[in-house]
Amino acid sequence: GQSLEQPSEVTAVEGAIVQINCTYQTSGFYGLSWYQQHDGGAPTFLSYNALDGLEETGRFSSFLSRSDSYGYLLLQELQMKDSASYFCAVRDGYNTDKLIFGTGTRLQVFP
Amino acid sequence: DVKVTQSSRYLVKRTGEKVFLECVQDMDHENMFWYRQDPGLGLRLIYFSYDVKMKEKGDIPEGYSVSREKKERFSLILESASTNQTSMYLCASSSSDHAVTDTQYFGPGTRLTVL
């Protein structure tokens, strides 16, 4: 079956850089997504990697290495508002639109 | 902008009651999903639907059923609510055209408490 692993919690200070890792085990691979969820809020899409390498969107970047079944989300110039949970997700197969989500990493940013 | 709405933000029900959670999306998406979210367990898929009147079980369908009579609306039904169904319920939708991404758009969630 499909499974994803990510750390349960990460802490950092404002202005710092933090990396949230995600390793996955899948029978096929169709891209790695990242979602952000603030306390009490809905998950929102952040980024998607289908191919190896780094995708940059402002202060956030996402990296993928398909040979290592590994990806990470990089958050730069951390702000207090970045305190949230971050989930990685993969598609459950070729002929499905189901996503399998990791259990989430809670990021706490301190002043 | 995609908008996914859910009928209630907070709901309190008694054990044994039949509970209906409604979800509506306005982007003409083919796919709709129901998840429950519990601390430390992430998002777990209950049911999903890829077309009107079509449904598939997710990872934890026991105790739940769904209905999709119209493309924009996907309902989750708890036939006889139990205390272990106290949770946050999240609805999501996505396009079946995943040539680019599989982005799912989530509603604000319904926090259900079963007493």
XYZ file of N, CA and C in Angstrom:
678
model
N 0.817 -1.200 0.000
C 0.000 0.000 0.000
C 0.845 1.242 0.000
N 0.186 2.384 -0.056
C 0.908 3.653 -0.064
C 1.085 4.133 1.369
N 2.226 4.727 1.657
C 2.402 5.337 2.967
C 3.371 6.503 2.859
N 3.204 7.469 3.734
C 4.079 8.629 3.776
C 4.515 8.866 5.199
N 5.759 9.303 5.367
C 6.279 9.613 6.692
C 6.798 11.034 6.719
N 6.427 11.740 7.749
C 6.946 13.083 7.961
C 7.072 13.303 9.459
N 7.960 14.213 9.887
C 8.121 14.438 11.327
C 6.840 15.020 11.904
N 6.596 14.734 13.176
C 5.350 15.207 13.779
C 5.405 16.691 14.142
N 6.593 17.174 14.475
C 6.682 18.565 14.898
C 8.053 19.153 14.567
N 8.048 20.422 14.206
C 9.277 21.172 13.945
C 9.110 22.556 14.572
N 10.170 23.059 15.183
C 10.108 24.415 15.730
C 11.234 25.251 15.134
N 10.998 26.546 15.029
C 11.996 27.464 14.475
C 11.662 28.873 14.939
N 12.579 29.798 14.697
C 12.355 31.190 15.080
C 12.079 32.024 13.842
N 11.459 33.157 14.041
C 11.175 34.084 12.941
C 12.447 34.400 12.162
N 12.315 34.443 10.852
C 13.445 34.800 10.007
C 14.311 33.617 9.604
N 14.120 32.497 10.276
C 14.941 31.320 9.992
C 14.428 30.573 8.759
N 15.144 29.498 8.412
C 14.759 28.593 7.327
C 14.455 27.240 7.949
N 13.379 26.605 7.512
C 13.055 25.283 8.029
C 12.722 24.344 6.875
N 13.093 23.086 7.040
C 12.854 22.078 6.022
C 11.982 20.972 6.620
N 10.895 20.647 5.953
C 10.002 19.574 6.413
C 10.108 18.440 5.406
N 10.561 17.291 5.888
C 10.812 16.155 5.009
C 9.616 15.229 4.887
N 9.572 14.531 3.765
C 8.513 13.555 3.527
C 9.093 12.401 2.722
N 9.015 11.203 3.271
C 9.412 10.028 2.510
C 8.161 9.212 2.224
N 8.141 8.585 1.061
C 6.926 7.879 0.671
C 7.254 6.496 0.141
N 6.277 5.623 0.290
C 6.346 4.281 -0.300
C 5.082 4.100 -1.119
N 5.246 3.975 -2.425
C 4.081 3.862 -3.291
C 4.332 2.792 -4.336
N 3.253 2.208 -4.820
C 3.375 1.196 -5.876
C 3.558 1.858 -7.238
N 3.237 3.098 -7.344
C 3.472 3.913 -8.537
C 3.593 5.334 -8.059
N 4.147 6.219 -8.863
C 4.303 7.590 -8.378
C 3.765 8.564 -9.408
N 2.923 9.502 -8.940
C 2.284 10.448 -9.847
C 2.335 11.859 -9.294
N 3.363 12.156 -8.505
C 3.522 13.512 -8.023
C 3.357 13.636 -6.527
N 4.061 14.589 -5.941
C 4.006 14.858 -4.499
C 3.463 16.268 -4.290
N 2.447 16.373 -3.448
C 1.833 17.674 -3.153
C 2.067 18.050 -1.701
N 1.972 19.342 -1.438
C 2.057 19.858 -0.069
C 0.848 20.747 0.209
N 0.320 20.590 1.426
C -0.817 21.384 1.874
C -0.478 22.010 3.216
N -1.052 23.192 3.450
C -0.882 23.903 4.711
C -2.243 23.986 5.409
N -2.235 23.797 6.717
C -3.478 23.923 7.477
C -3.218 24.667 8.775
N -3.828 25.842 8.908
C -3.765 26.577 10.165
C -4.779 25.988 11.130
N -4.515 26.155 12.419
C -5.424 25.649 13.444
C -6.840 26.162 13.189
N -7.789 25.234 13.143
C -9.178 25.612 12.934
C -9.540 25.898 11.498
N -8.544 25.785 10.607
C -8.805 26.107 9.207
C -8.812 24.884 8.319
N -9.042 25.105 7.047
C -9.057 24.031 6.066
C -7.676 23.878 5.443
N -7.297 22.678 5.044
C -6.042 22.524 4.297
C -6.106 23.302 2.984
N -5.002 23.944 2.643
C -4.921 24.647 1.363
C -3.674 24.192 0.618
N -3.803 24.082 -0.674
C -2.731 23.599 -1.534
C -1.574 24.588 -1.558
N -0.338 24.043 -1.445
C 0.843 24.896 -1.513
C 1.657 24.662 -2.782
N 1.956 23.378 -3.059
C 2.857 23.114 -4.184
C 2.723 21.678 -4.641
N 3.291 21.430 -5.819
C 3.223 20.107 -6.439
C 4.507 19.853 -7.215
N 5.078 18.663 -7.033
C 6.262 18.251 -7.803
C 5.955 16.936 -8.500
N 6.081 16.934 -9.811
C 5.950 15.685 -10.558
C 7.333 15.171 -10.985
N 8.260 16.103 -11.166
C 9.596 15.750 -11.622
C 10.634 16.126 -10.567
N 11.810 15.514 -10.663
C 12.885 15.799 -9.721
C 13.281 17.266 -9.777
N 13.650 17.778 -8.629
C 14.169 19.134 -8.591
C 13.383 20.023 -7.663
N 13.695 21.288 -7.752
C 13.153 22.287 -6.841
C 12.128 23.161 -7.555
N 10.969 23.347 -6.902
C 9.940 24.270 -7.386
C 9.837 25.401 -6.378
N 9.968 26.623 -6.850
C 9.961 27.763 -5.931
C 8.725 28.612 -6.132
N 8.106 28.958 -5.001
C 6.950 29.857 -5.027
C 7.113 30.837 -3.880
N 7.747 31.946 -4.160
C 7.945 32.949 -3.120
C 8.867 32.424 -2.032
N 8.427 32.516 -0.780
C 9.271 32.068 0.330
C 9.280 30.554 0.472
N 8.350 29.877 -0.213
C 8.234 28.429 -0.099
C 8.821 27.747 -1.328
N 9.527 26.648 -1.092
C 10.042 25.826 -2.184
C 9.746 24.379 -1.858
N 9.592 23.570 -2.883
C 9.395 22.138 -2.655
C 10.350 21.372 -3.555
N 10.913 20.319 -2.996
C 11.925 19.530 -3.686
C 11.470 18.092 -3.788
N 11.862 17.433 -4.872
C 11.530 16.026 -5.053
C 12.731 15.267 -5.598
N 12.952 14.077 -5.031
C 13.901 13.121 -5.584
C 13.177 11.792 -5.721
N 12.792 11.453 -6.932
C 12.028 10.225 -7.151
C 12.876 8.982 -6.882
N 14.171 9.048 -7.150
C 15.029 7.873 -6.923
C 15.147 7.569 -5.437
N 14.994 8.585 -4.587
C 15.077 8.399 -3.137
C 13.706 8.315 -2.483
N 12.630 8.427 -3.279
C 11.265 8.452 -2.738
C 11.167 9.475 -1.611
N 11.608 10.671 -1.899
C 11.798 11.682 -0.848
C 11.509 13.069 -1.397
N 10.911 13.863 -0.566
C 10.702 15.253 -0.913
C 10.765 16.108 0.323
N 10.860 17.394 0.131
C 10.811 18.286 1.283
C 10.182 19.612 0.900
N 9.661 20.256 1.904
C 9.125 21.612 1.789
C 10.078 22.532 2.533
N 10.529 23.576 1.868
C 11.476 24.522 2.457
C 10.782 25.858 2.648
N 10.785 26.339 3.877
C 10.166 27.618 4.177
C 11.263 28.594 4.599
N 11.381 29.687 3.893
C 12.418 30.676 4.164
C 11.823 31.930 4.791
N 12.692 32.686 5.459
C 12.267 33.956 6.088
C 10.977 33.749 6.879
N 11.050 32.764 7.771
C 9.857 32.372 8.511
C 9.159 33.554 9.178
N 7.841 33.490 9.139
C 7.009 34.481 9.812
C 6.089 33.751 10.791
N 5.599 34.498 11.769
C 4.720 33.895 12.764
C 3.514 33.226 12.102
N 3.031 33.822 11.014
C 1.845 33.283 10.348
C 2.096 31.942 9.657
N 3.376 31.538 9.580
C 3.694 30.229 8.998
C 3.450 29.096 9.993
N 3.188 29.433 11.245
C 2.852 28.399 12.227
C 1.575 27.704 11.773
N 1.685 26.422 11.497
C 0.579 25.661 10.915
C 1.017 24.208 10.835
N 0.123 23.359 10.375
C 0.480 21.976 10.055
C 0.670 21.857 8.558
N 1.645 21.057 8.175
C 1.970 20.867 6.766
C 1.880 19.384 6.431
N 1.136 19.085 5.361
C 0.902 17.698 4.960
C 1.490 17.448 3.578
N 2.181 16.341 3.422
C 2.543 15.899 2.080
C 1.498 14.875 1.635
N 1.350 14.727 0.315
C 0.317 13.836 -0.216
C 0.751 13.297 -1.572
N 0.366 12.053 -1.855
C 0.619 11.454 -3.160
C -0.675 10.868 -3.694
N -0.754 10.762 -5.016
C -1.939 10.144 -5.612
C -1.875 8.643 -5.361
N -3.036 8.041 -5.139
C -3.100 6.640 -4.722
C -2.936 5.662 -5.878
N -2.823 6.139 -7.087
C -2.676 5.235 -8.213
C -2.902 5.974 -9.508
N -2.750 5.295 -10.607
C -2.841 5.968 -11.903
C -4.268 6.327 -12.258
N -5.190 5.397 -12.031
C -6.574 5.590 -12.461
C -7.484 6.032 -11.335
N -6.951 6.849 -10.459
C -7.763 7.341 -9.361
C -7.406 8.789 -9.053
N -8.334 9.497 -8.460
C -8.070 10.862 -8.027
C -7.930 10.957 -6.517
N -7.862 9.808 -5.863
C -7.648 9.794 -4.413
C -6.244 10.231 -4.090
N -6.111 11.001 -3.007
C -4.797 11.350 -2.476
C -4.599 10.637 -1.144
N -3.375 10.230 -0.900
C -2.997 9.697 0.408
C -2.192 10.791 1.098
N -2.607 11.165 2.302
C -1.940 12.235 3.033
C -1.037 11.669 4.119
N 0.080 12.344 4.361
C 0.879 12.052 5.537
C 0.141 12.518 6.781
N 0.683 12.189 7.943
C 0.003 12.543 9.194
C 0.237 13.990 9.599
N 1.089 14.692 8.852
C 1.253 16.125 9.089
C 2.406 16.467 10.001
N 3.002 17.615 9.741
C 4.076 18.168 10.572
C 3.608 19.497 11.120
N 3.613 19.602 12.429
C 3.193 20.855 13.043
C 4.408 21.753 13.181
N 4.370 22.899 12.537
C 5.454 23.884 12.612
C 5.073 24.989 13.587
N 5.933 25.208 14.561
C 5.737 26.330 15.485
C 6.863 27.321 15.275
N 6.496 28.551 14.976
C 7.470 29.615 14.782
C 7.423 30.518 16.001
N 8.603 30.736 16.607
C 8.713 31.570 17.801
C 9.346 32.903 17.454
N 8.966 33.951 18.217
C 9.552 35.270 17.935
C 11.035 35.298 18.299
N -12.309 31.846 -8.059
C -11.790 31.032 -6.960
C -12.744 29.885 -6.661
N -12.167 28.727 -6.386
C -12.984 27.585 -6.002
C -13.557 27.825 -4.624
N -14.832 27.499 -4.486
C -15.419 27.612 -3.168
C -16.101 26.303 -2.810
N -15.725 25.788 -1.650
C -16.359 24.593 -1.108
C -16.973 24.989 0.217
N -18.259 24.769 0.349
C -18.940 25.146 1.581
C -19.523 23.909 2.253
N -19.571 23.962 3.569
C -20.150 22.882 4.352
C -21.276 23.465 5.201
N -22.287 22.652 5.431
C -23.547 23.165 5.995
C -23.403 23.720 7.408
N -22.496 23.158 8.197
C -22.353 23.635 9.578
C -20.887 23.679 9.958
N -20.484 24.638 10.799
C -19.126 24.623 11.346
C -19.051 23.769 12.598
N -20.118 23.815 13.386
C -20.167 23.037 14.620
C -21.526 22.340 14.706
N -21.467 21.100 15.198
C -22.691 20.314 15.299
C -22.585 19.444 16.548
N -23.661 19.401 17.328
C -23.701 18.521 18.492
C -24.902 17.606 18.337
N -24.660 16.313 18.402
C -25.730 15.328 18.235
C -25.655 14.301 19.369
N -26.723 13.560 19.524
C -26.772 12.521 20.542
C -26.542 11.149 19.910
N -26.011 10.253 20.690
C -25.779 8.876 20.248
C -27.056 8.293 19.673
N -26.938 7.655 18.492
C -28.077 7.025 17.854
C -28.806 7.907 16.854
N -28.527 9.197 16.871
C -29.186 10.092 15.913
C -28.645 9.881 14.514
N -29.464 10.170 13.526
C -29.008 10.165 12.136
C -28.519 11.579 11.828
N -27.323 11.655 11.267
C -26.682 12.955 11.052
C -26.376 13.130 9.566
N -26.683 14.311 9.068
C -26.407 14.644 7.673
C -25.405 15.799 7.629
N -24.315 15.598 6.916
C -23.360 16.679 6.664
C -23.380 16.958 5.165
N -23.583 18.245 4.845
C -23.721 18.622 3.440
C -22.496 19.393 2.960
N -22.159 19.184 1.712
C -21.023 19.870 1.101
C -21.418 20.304 -0.306
N -21.108 21.543 -0.639
C -21.414 22.079 -1.971
C -20.175 22.743 -2.542
N -19.878 22.460 -3.822
C -18.762 23.124 -4.494
C -19.281 23.813 -5.752
N -18.616 24.926 -6.100
C -19.131 25.754 -7.198
C -18.216 25.764 -8.418
N -17.298 24.789 -8.513
C -16.357 24.802 -9.629
C -16.601 23.692 -10.640
N -17.751 23.079 -10.585
C -18.070 22.042 -11.562
C -17.076 20.877 -11.530
N -16.546 20.595 -10.342
C -15.582 19.500 -10.197
C -16.284 18.152 -10.243
N -15.609 17.197 -10.875
C -16.163 15.854 -10.954
C -16.016 15.097 -9.626
N -14.880 15.324 -8.954
C -14.558 14.535 -7.762
C -14.918 15.276 -6.493
N -15.475 14.531 -5.554
C -15.715 15.077 -4.219
C -15.346 14.032 -3.185
N -14.894 14.503 -2.028
C -14.319 13.629 -1.008
C -14.836 14.024 0.380
N -14.952 13.018 1.237
C -15.192 13.264 2.656
C -14.049 12.647 3.467
N -13.447 13.467 4.332
C -12.385 13.033 5.230
C -12.819 13.287 6.676
N -12.211 12.542 7.561
C -12.260 12.949 8.955
C -10.832 13.170 9.436
N -10.702 14.123 10.338
C -9.383 14.480 10.826
C -9.371 14.415 12.338
N -8.471 13.610 12.870
C -8.300 13.449 14.303
C -6.843 13.699 14.654
N -6.598 14.247 15.851
C -5.211 14.570 16.237
C -4.277 13.379 16.093
N -3.159 13.606 15.417
C -2.148 12.564 15.271
C -2.428 11.545 14.177
N -3.619 11.620 13.579
C -3.975 10.623 12.555
C -4.077 11.224 11.167
N -3.903 12.520 11.044
C -3.963 13.141 9.730
C -5.353 13.107 9.128
N -5.393 13.124 7.806
C -6.653 13.107 7.064
C -6.935 11.686 6.609
N -8.073 11.177 6.990
C -8.436 9.823 6.590
C -9.688 9.876 5.719
N -9.599 9.219 4.581
C -10.674 9.271 3.595
C -11.804 8.332 3.984
N -13.018 8.877 4.012
C -14.196 8.072 4.360
C -14.833 7.525 3.082
N -15.214 8.428 2.188
C -15.810 8.073 0.909
C -15.398 9.122 -0.109
N -15.439 8.744 -1.373
C -15.320 9.746 -2.404
C -16.227 9.405 -3.576
N -16.429 10.398 -4.424
C -17.318 10.250 -5.566
C -16.659 10.904 -6.767
N -16.654 10.197 -7.895
C -16.028 10.745 -9.087
C -17.057 11.138 -10.148
N -18.334 10.991 -9.779
C -19.391 11.402 -10.706
C -20.716 11.334 -9.957
N -21.729 11.940 -10.540
C -23.054 11.895 -9.922
C -23.486 10.439 -9.765
N -24.032 10.138 -8.604
C -24.534 8.808 -8.239
C -23.431 7.755 -8.150
N -22.171 8.140 -8.308
C -21.069 7.194 -8.171
C -20.374 7.440 -6.835
N -19.966 6.369 -6.184
C -19.257 6.503 -4.913
C -18.297 5.340 -4.750
N -17.251 5.608 -4.005
C -16.298 4.555 -3.673
C -15.908 4.679 -2.219
N -15.716 3.537 -1.568
C -15.292 3.557 -0.174
C -13.852 4.024 -0.076
N -13.606 4.763 0.991
C -12.241 5.141 1.298
C -11.646 4.173 2.300
N -10.844 4.703 3.205
C -10.141 3.847 4.165
C -10.971 3.501 5.390
N -11.929 4.352 5.737
C -12.709 4.131 6.965
C -14.195 4.357 6.716
N -14.846 3.563 5.862
C -16.257 3.820 5.532
C -17.273 3.310 6.557
N -16.817 2.481 7.489
C -17.769 1.836 8.399
C -18.509 2.884 9.231
N -19.830 2.758 9.246
C -20.664 3.665 10.030
C -21.113 4.891 9.255
N -20.672 4.989 7.995
C -21.004 6.146 7.164
C -21.612 5.701 5.839
N -22.396 6.584 5.251
C -22.826 6.410 3.871
C -22.801 7.791 3.223
N -22.947 7.827 1.900
C -22.882 9.090 1.177
C -23.959 9.119 0.104
N -24.185 10.333 -0.374
C -25.158 10.522 -1.438
C -24.679 11.635 -2.343
N -24.745 11.379 -3.651
C -24.400 12.438 -4.611
C -25.442 12.410 -5.731
N -26.480 13.181 -5.523
C -27.577 13.262 -6.487
C -27.337 14.351 -7.531
N -26.573 15.362 -7.148
C -26.215 16.441 -8.082
C -24.704 16.619 -8.072
N -24.173 17.112 -9.164
C -22.718 17.213 -9.307
C -22.105 18.095 -8.224
N -22.787 19.155 -7.838
C -22.192 20.122 -6.925
C -22.342 19.738 -5.452
N -23.103 18.704 -5.148
C -23.432 18.422 -3.755
C -23.079 16.991 -3.369
N -22.419 16.867 -2.216
C -21.996 15.540 -1.743
C -22.321 15.483 -0.256
N -23.152 14.538 0.125
C -23.619 14.455 1.506
C -23.013 13.255 2.213
N -22.648 13.469 3.453
C -22.155 12.381 4.309
C -23.222 12.102 5.354
N -23.547 10.831 5.523
C -24.614 10.436 6.441
C -24.061 9.490 7.493
N -24.309 9.832 8.741
C -24.009 8.930 9.848
C -25.348 8.298 10.239
N -25.514 7.033 9.924
C -26.810 6.375 10.096
C -27.256 6.351 11.555
N -26.325 6.103 12.446
C -26.612 6.058 13.876
C -25.353 6.534 14.594
N -25.324 7.811 14.908
C -24.098 8.418 15.413
C -23.613 7.748 16.696
N -22.305 7.612 16.785
C -21.698 7.062 17.996
C -20.615 8.016 18.484
N -20.238 7.891 19.744
C -19.272 8.825 20.328
C -17.930 8.766 19.618
N -17.564 7.609 19.064
C -16.278 7.531 18.369
C -16.298 8.198 16.992
N -17.430 8.766 16.619
C -17.509 9.548 15.397
C -17.382 11.051 15.671
N -17.116 11.394 16.911
C -16.783 12.774 17.249
C -15.460 13.109 16.559
N -15.476 14.134 15.707
C -14.303 14.426 14.900
C -14.539 15.702 14.102
N -13.475 16.116 13.386
C -13.599 17.177 12.380
C -13.819 16.498 11.036
N -14.842 16.917 10.326
C -15.149 16.354 9.011
C -14.877 17.401 7.941
N -14.067 17.004 6.976
C -13.659 17.909 5.901
C -14.129 17.370 4.562
N -14.723 18.254 3.788
C -15.131 17.927 2.432
C -14.126 18.558 1.472
N -13.887 17.920 0.343
C -12.977 18.471 -0.656
C -13.485 18.137 -2.045
N -13.037 18.927 -3.023
C -13.375 18.613 -4.406
C -12.138 18.788 -5.273
N -12.157 18.128 -6.421
C -11.046 18.287 -7.367
C -11.540 17.986 -8.768
N -10.796 18.502 -9.725
C -11.109 18.209 -11.114
C -10.535 16.849 -11.481
N -11.176 16.161 -12.393
C -10.648 14.880 -12.849
C -9.582 15.077 -13.917
N -9.380 16.306 -14.337
C -8.329 16.607 -15.303
C -7.039 16.839 -14.552
N -6.340 15.742 -14.211
C -5.111 15.918 -13.433
C -3.873 15.871 -14.318
N -3.982 16.502 -15.463
C -2.831 16.615 -16.345
C -1.727 17.442 -15.710
N -2.122 18.345 -14.822
C -1.122 19.215 -14.194
C -0.925 18.850 -12.729
N -1.963 18.915 -11.939
C -1.858 18.584 -10.516
C -3.109 17.858 -10.094
N -3.083 17.390 -8.860
C -4.245 16.718 -8.291
C -4.890 17.571 -7.221
N -4.759 18.872 -7.324
C -5.146 19.775 -6.244
C -6.560 19.516 -5.752
N -6.660 19.351 -4.437
C -7.973 19.250 -3.807
C -8.258 20.552 -3.083
N -9.509 20.981 -3.159
C -9.953 22.216 -2.524
C -10.893 21.834 -1.389
N -10.561 22.321 -0.209
C -11.265 21.888 0.994
C -12.275 22.921 1.470
N -13.343 22.415 2.069
C -14.279 23.266 2.788
C -13.743 23.590 4.170
N -14.446 24.447 4.923
C -13.951 24.897 6.231
C -14.043 23.844 7.333
N -14.758 22.755 7.069
C -14.854 21.691 8.070
C -16.076 21.807 8.956
N -16.524 20.676 9.447
C -17.600 20.603 10.438
C -17.069 19.847 11.642
N -17.071 20.533 12.778
C -16.646 19.844 14.006
C -17.883 19.224 14.642
N -17.940 17.904 14.590
C -19.088 17.154 15.099
C -18.754 16.573 16.465
N -19.642 16.813 17.410
C -19.537 16.196 18.735
C -20.759 15.315 18.944
N -20.495 14.053 19.275
C -21.585 13.113 19.552
C -21.571 12.801 21.043
N -22.670 13.126 21.712
C -22.744 12.949 23.170
C -23.430 11.639 23.542
